[in-house]
Amino acid sequence: MSRPSPLARWYAEHGRHDLAWRATRDRWAVLVSEVMLAQTQVPRVLAAWPEFMATFPDVATAADAGPGALIAAWGRLGYPRRARRLWEAAVVVREHGWPDDYTTLPGVGRYTAGALAAQADERADAIGVDVNITRVVQRLAGRTLSTRDSEAAAVAAAPGIAGRDRLLALMDLGATVCRPRDPDCGACPLRRGCATRGALDGEQGRRQAPYRGSMRERRGTVLARLRSEPRGVPARDLDAAALESLTSDGLACVARGRVTLPRA
């Protein structure tokens, strides 16, 4: 019997096994967690995911609830188009079942599809590369990699681990050890094969534009009022530019001069 690889041993001891969504293999629950995590920090998702799942425990409940209900429950997680796309995906699955290719679902890209296949389906060949995994494999290689090359590098970096454990081990390594700033190379199980031993030359972290005063803040203010007043708000009382942006994204509905969250 072969010994577990250094990465497998590290993950068994240091992986974030207590994250609530890791206790399930339900496709809908995993999809919700991945969509939430796409642009939101883990502590905020930890606070939001359980209540969201209690309200929409399955695809049918979410699809029947309508987009406005999911947008309202999304609260202040940010980027509420994700909630709209989740509802659209729920409708597709309710009507047609889960597809073989998850990227055919609304709002599901290459990474989310791979993460869903690895975690929910336990597919040995499934892998996705989020920002954490990309950082790990590019530092290992000592150069910038394409998405496909990053996927291949992720598989190569984790011999003896497949599917869910491979994905989560590399993800956790990037989040807790191979960090964007101050990586803890001494604690890294992959340090012997790492070409960089630290940040990659020319590596740039993605910086988000300031929130205060931004259109994101203005849209959030309008959505917060729509959530608190489900019967509708006079359009004249709302930020016109933010309202136009929300309606174009299918996140608000205007009828007879009043604005509500969308019902379909």
Short mmCIF file of C-alpha atoms in Angstrom, two decimals:
data_model
loop_
_atom_site.label_atom_id
_atom_site.label_comp_id
_atom_site.label_asym_id
_atom_site.label_seq_id
_atom_site.Cartn_x
_atom_site.Cartn_y
_atom_site.Cartn_z
CA MET A 1 0.00 0.00 0.00
CA SER A 2 1.52 3.32 -1.10
CA ARG A 3 1.98 6.13 1.38
CA PRO A 4 -0.19 9.23 0.99
CA SER A 5 1.48 12.08 -0.85
CA PRO A 6 2.72 15.13 1.10
CA LEU A 7 -0.24 17.14 -0.20
CA ALA A 8 -2.71 14.44 0.86
CA ARG A 9 -1.20 14.30 4.35
CA TRP A 10 -1.24 18.09 4.62
CA TYR A 11 -4.89 18.26 3.51
CA ALA A 12 -5.97 15.57 5.97
CA GLU A 13 -4.48 17.57 8.83
CA HIS A 14 -4.90 21.19 7.73
CA GLY A 15 -7.76 21.27 5.22
CA ARG A 16 -10.80 23.40 5.93
CA HIS A 17 -13.00 20.38 6.58
CA ASP A 18 -15.35 22.30 8.88
CA LEU A 19 -16.80 24.49 6.11
CA ALA A 20 -20.53 23.76 6.21
CA TRP A 21 -21.00 23.05 2.50
CA ARG A 22 -18.29 20.40 2.54
CA ALA A 23 -20.54 18.10 4.55
CA THR A 24 -22.81 17.52 1.55
CA ARG A 25 -22.53 16.04 -1.93
CA ASP A 26 -25.91 17.45 -3.00
CA ARG A 27 -25.46 19.13 -6.38
CA TRP A 28 -27.72 22.08 -5.60
CA ALA A 29 -26.07 22.78 -2.24
CA VAL A 30 -22.58 22.58 -3.77
CA LEU A 31 -23.60 24.80 -6.67
CA VAL A 32 -24.97 27.44 -4.29
CA SER A 33 -21.76 27.41 -2.27
CA GLU A 34 -19.55 27.74 -5.34
CA VAL A 35 -21.61 30.58 -6.80
CA MET A 36 -21.51 32.41 -3.47
CA LEU A 37 -17.77 31.88 -3.08
CA ALA A 38 -16.95 33.08 -6.59
CA GLN A 39 -16.72 36.74 -5.56
CA THR A 40 -17.22 36.69 -1.80
CA GLN A 41 -14.92 35.92 1.13
CA VAL A 42 -15.43 32.67 3.02
CA PRO A 43 -16.54 34.22 6.36
CA ARG A 44 -19.40 36.06 4.64
CA VAL A 45 -20.51 32.90 2.84
CA LEU A 46 -20.34 30.95 6.10
CA ALA A 47 -22.85 33.41 7.54
CA ALA A 48 -25.18 33.38 4.51
CA TRP A 49 -25.13 29.84 3.09
CA PRO A 50 -27.00 27.98 5.87
CA GLU A 51 -29.98 30.35 5.88
CA PHE A 52 -30.11 30.46 2.10
CA MET A 53 -30.15 26.65 1.94
CA ALA A 54 -32.80 26.46 4.66
CA THR A 55 -34.99 28.75 2.54
CA PHE A 56 -34.23 27.07 -0.80
CA PRO A 57 -33.21 23.50 0.12
CA ASP A 58 -33.60 22.09 -3.37
CA VAL A 59 -33.91 23.00 -7.03
CA ALA A 60 -37.70 22.83 -7.12
CA THR A 61 -38.15 25.16 -4.17
CA ALA A 62 -35.73 27.68 -5.65
CA ALA A 63 -37.28 27.53 -9.11
CA ASP A 64 -40.81 27.91 -7.75
CA ALA A 65 -39.85 30.84 -5.53
CA GLY A 66 -39.03 33.15 -8.43
CA PRO A 67 -35.94 35.30 -8.98
CA GLY A 68 -37.03 38.07 -6.62
CA ALA A 69 -37.08 35.69 -3.67
CA LEU A 70 -33.52 34.53 -4.32
CA ILE A 71 -32.32 38.10 -4.86
CA ALA A 72 -33.95 39.15 -1.59
CA ALA A 73 -32.37 36.23 0.27
CA TRP A 74 -28.99 37.05 -1.27
CA GLY A 75 -28.91 40.07 1.00
CA ARG A 76 -25.67 42.02 0.87
CA LEU A 77 -23.38 39.29 -0.47
CA GLY A 78 -22.79 41.48 -3.49
CA TYR A 79 -22.97 40.85 -7.23
CA PRO A 80 -26.68 39.91 -7.05
CA ARG A 81 -26.73 38.77 -10.67
CA ARG A 82 -25.39 35.54 -9.19
CA ALA A 83 -28.71 35.04 -7.41
CA ARG A 84 -30.61 35.63 -10.63
CA ARG A 85 -28.44 33.10 -12.46
CA LEU A 86 -28.93 30.55 -9.68
CA TRP A 87 -32.68 30.86 -10.11
CA GLU A 88 -32.33 30.47 -13.89
CA ALA A 89 -30.17 27.37 -13.38
CA ALA A 90 -32.74 25.95 -10.96
CA VAL A 91 -35.48 26.40 -13.56
CA VAL A 92 -33.41 24.58 -16.19
CA VAL A 93 -32.69 21.67 -13.84
CA ARG A 94 -36.29 21.44 -12.66
CA GLU A 95 -37.49 21.21 -16.26
CA HIS A 96 -34.74 19.12 -17.82
CA GLY A 97 -32.71 17.54 -15.03
CA TRP A 98 -29.03 18.03 -14.34
CA PRO A 99 -27.04 18.18 -17.59
CA ASP A 100 -23.94 16.13 -18.30
CA ASP A 101 -22.12 19.37 -19.11
CA TYR A 102 -22.65 21.79 -16.25
CA THR A 103 -21.40 24.73 -18.31
CA THR A 104 -24.72 24.66 -20.16
CA LEU A 105 -26.40 25.95 -16.98
CA PRO A 106 -26.90 29.73 -16.69
CA GLY A 107 -24.05 31.39 -14.82
CA VAL A 108 -21.88 28.25 -14.65
CA GLY A 109 -18.42 28.64 -16.13
CA ARG A 110 -15.51 26.29 -16.57
CA TYR A 111 -14.28 26.46 -12.97
CA THR A 112 -17.70 26.08 -11.33
CA ALA A 113 -18.53 23.14 -13.59
CA GLY A 114 -15.29 21.40 -12.66
CA ALA A 115 -15.75 22.12 -8.97
CA LEU A 116 -19.31 20.78 -9.06
CA ALA A 117 -18.28 17.60 -10.89
CA ALA A 118 -15.43 16.99 -8.45
CA GLN A 119 -17.36 17.66 -5.24
CA ALA A 120 -20.87 16.42 -6.00
CA ASP A 121 -20.14 13.67 -8.52
CA GLU A 122 -16.73 12.59 -7.16
CA ARG A 123 -15.42 12.45 -10.71
CA ALA A 124 -11.79 11.42 -10.57
CA ASP A 125 -10.90 13.41 -13.68
CA ALA A 126 -12.68 16.61 -12.62
CA ILE A 127 -10.70 19.71 -11.77
CA GLY A 128 -11.30 23.42 -11.79
CA VAL A 129 -8.82 26.21 -11.17
CA ASP A 130 -9.96 29.15 -9.07
CA VAL A 131 -7.69 32.05 -8.14
CA ASN A 132 -6.13 30.09 -5.28
CA ILE A 133 -5.32 27.01 -7.35
CA THR A 134 -4.07 29.15 -10.23
CA ARG A 135 -1.65 30.92 -7.89
CA VAL A 136 -0.36 27.60 -6.53
CA VAL A 137 0.32 25.96 -9.89
CA GLN A 138 1.80 29.06 -11.48
CA ARG A 139 4.21 29.48 -8.58
CA LEU A 140 5.09 25.80 -8.82
CA ALA A 141 5.79 26.19 -12.54
CA GLY A 142 7.51 29.55 -12.18
CA ARG A 143 5.52 31.09 -15.00
CA THR A 144 2.08 32.25 -16.07
CA LEU A 145 -0.12 29.44 -17.39
CA SER A 146 -3.24 29.27 -19.53
CA THR A 147 -6.41 27.88 -17.99
CA ARG A 148 -5.95 24.50 -19.68
CA ASP A 149 -2.28 24.35 -18.68
CA SER A 150 -3.23 25.30 -15.12
CA GLU A 151 -5.73 22.44 -15.02
CA ALA A 152 -3.10 19.99 -16.24
CA ALA A 153 -0.59 21.38 -13.74
CA ALA A 154 -3.12 21.00 -10.92
CA VAL A 155 -3.54 17.31 -11.72
CA ALA A 156 0.22 16.83 -11.93
CA ALA A 157 0.78 18.62 -8.61
CA ALA A 158 -1.47 16.18 -6.74
CA PRO A 159 -0.39 12.59 -7.47
CA GLY A 160 -2.44 10.03 -5.61
CA ILE A 161 -5.34 12.44 -5.03
CA ALA A 162 -8.29 12.77 -7.37
CA GLY A 163 -11.62 14.48 -7.71
CA ARG A 164 -12.94 16.26 -4.64
CA ASP A 165 -9.90 15.88 -2.40
CA ARG A 166 -7.51 17.10 -5.10
CA LEU A 167 -9.60 20.18 -5.80
CA LEU A 168 -10.11 21.09 -2.14
CA ALA A 169 -6.53 20.33 -1.10
CA LEU A 170 -5.09 22.68 -3.71
CA MET A 171 -7.75 25.30 -3.00
CA ASP A 172 -7.02 25.22 0.74
CA LEU A 173 -3.29 25.30 0.15
CA GLY A 174 -3.66 28.47 -1.89
CA ALA A 175 -6.01 30.08 0.62
CA THR A 176 -4.03 29.35 3.78
CA VAL A 177 -0.38 28.72 2.84
CA CYS A 178 0.40 29.86 -0.70
CA ARG A 179 -1.25 33.20 0.01
CA PRO A 180 -1.14 36.23 -2.30
CA ARG A 181 0.97 38.05 0.30
CA ASP A 182 3.40 36.52 2.79
CA PRO A 183 3.21 32.91 1.61
CA ASP A 184 4.29 30.42 4.27
CA CYS A 185 6.65 28.41 2.10
CA GLY A 186 8.10 26.53 5.08
CA ALA A 187 4.69 24.95 5.72
CA CYS A 188 3.99 24.07 2.09
CA PRO A 189 3.92 20.34 1.25
CA LEU A 190 4.86 21.14 -2.36
CA ARG A 191 7.89 23.32 -1.60
CA ARG A 192 10.47 20.82 -2.87
CA GLY A 193 9.10 20.97 -6.39
CA CYS A 194 8.32 24.69 -6.39
CA ALA A 195 10.19 26.83 -8.89
CA THR A 196 9.32 30.07 -7.12
CA ARG A 197 9.35 29.54 -3.34
CA GLY A 198 7.29 32.67 -2.93
CA ALA A 199 5.47 35.13 -5.14
CA LEU A 200 5.94 34.73 -8.88
CA ASP A 201 7.95 37.54 -10.50
CA GLY A 202 5.53 40.10 -11.90
CA GLU A 203 2.62 38.54 -10.05
CA GLN A 204 -0.16 41.02 -9.51
CA GLY A 205 -3.11 40.56 -7.21
CA ARG A 206 -6.49 41.63 -8.51
CA ARG A 207 -7.54 44.84 -6.83
CA GLN A 208 -11.17 45.72 -6.65
CA ALA A 209 -12.25 49.29 -7.31
CA PRO A 210 -13.34 51.24 -4.20
CA TYR A 211 -16.89 50.44 -3.16
CA ARG A 212 -17.86 53.78 -1.65
CA GLY A 213 -19.52 55.97 -4.24
CA SER A 214 -19.36 53.26 -6.91
CA MET A 215 -22.23 52.01 -9.04
CA ARG A 216 -22.02 48.79 -7.02
CA GLU A 217 -22.85 50.74 -3.87
CA ARG A 218 -25.63 52.67 -5.61
CA ARG A 219 -27.18 49.47 -6.97
CA GLY A 220 -26.90 47.89 -3.53
CA THR A 221 -28.73 50.81 -1.95
CA VAL A 222 -31.62 50.45 -4.40
CA LEU A 223 -31.79 46.67 -3.92
CA ALA A 224 -31.77 47.05 -0.14
CA ARG A 225 -34.82 49.29 -0.36
CA LEU A 226 -36.60 46.91 -2.73
CA ARG A 227 -35.95 44.03 -0.33
CA SER A 228 -37.39 46.03 2.57
CA GLU A 229 -40.47 47.19 0.63
CA PRO A 230 -41.71 44.16 -1.33
CA ARG A 231 -44.91 45.92 -2.43
CA GLY A 232 -42.85 48.31 -4.49
CA VAL A 233 -41.15 51.69 -4.41
CA PRO A 234 -41.99 54.71 -6.62
CA ALA A 235 -39.40 54.85 -9.37
CA ARG A 236 -39.01 58.61 -8.87
CA ASP A 237 -37.67 57.93 -5.35
CA LEU A 238 -34.77 55.78 -6.58
CA ASP A 239 -31.37 56.46 -8.13
CA ALA A 240 -32.28 56.52 -11.84
CA ALA A 241 -28.92 55.30 -13.18
CA ALA A 242 -28.69 52.49 -10.63
CA LEU A 243 -32.29 51.49 -11.37
CA GLU A 244 -31.62 51.37 -15.10
CA SER A 245 -28.58 49.16 -14.47
CA LEU A 246 -30.59 46.81 -12.25
CA THR A 247 -33.48 46.48 -14.69
CA SER A 248 -31.09 45.73 -17.55
CA ASP A 249 -29.65 42.88 -15.47
CA GLY A 250 -33.09 41.49 -14.65
CA LEU A 251 -32.73 42.42 -10.97
CA ALA A 252 -35.60 44.91 -10.77
CA CYS A 253 -38.94 45.36 -12.50
CA VAL A 254 -40.72 48.65 -13.22
CA ALA A 255 -44.49 48.69 -13.79
CA ARG A 256 -46.79 51.70 -13.63
CA GLY A 257 -44.12 53.82 -12.06
CA ARG A 258 -43.37 51.39 -9.23
CA VAL A 259 -40.34 49.20 -8.80
CA THR A 260 -40.19 45.69 -7.33
CA LEU A 261 -37.85 42.76 -7.35
CA PRO A 262 -38.49 40.58 -10.43
CA ARG A 263 -41.09 37.86 -10.32
CA ALA A 264 -39.90 35.99 -13.40
#
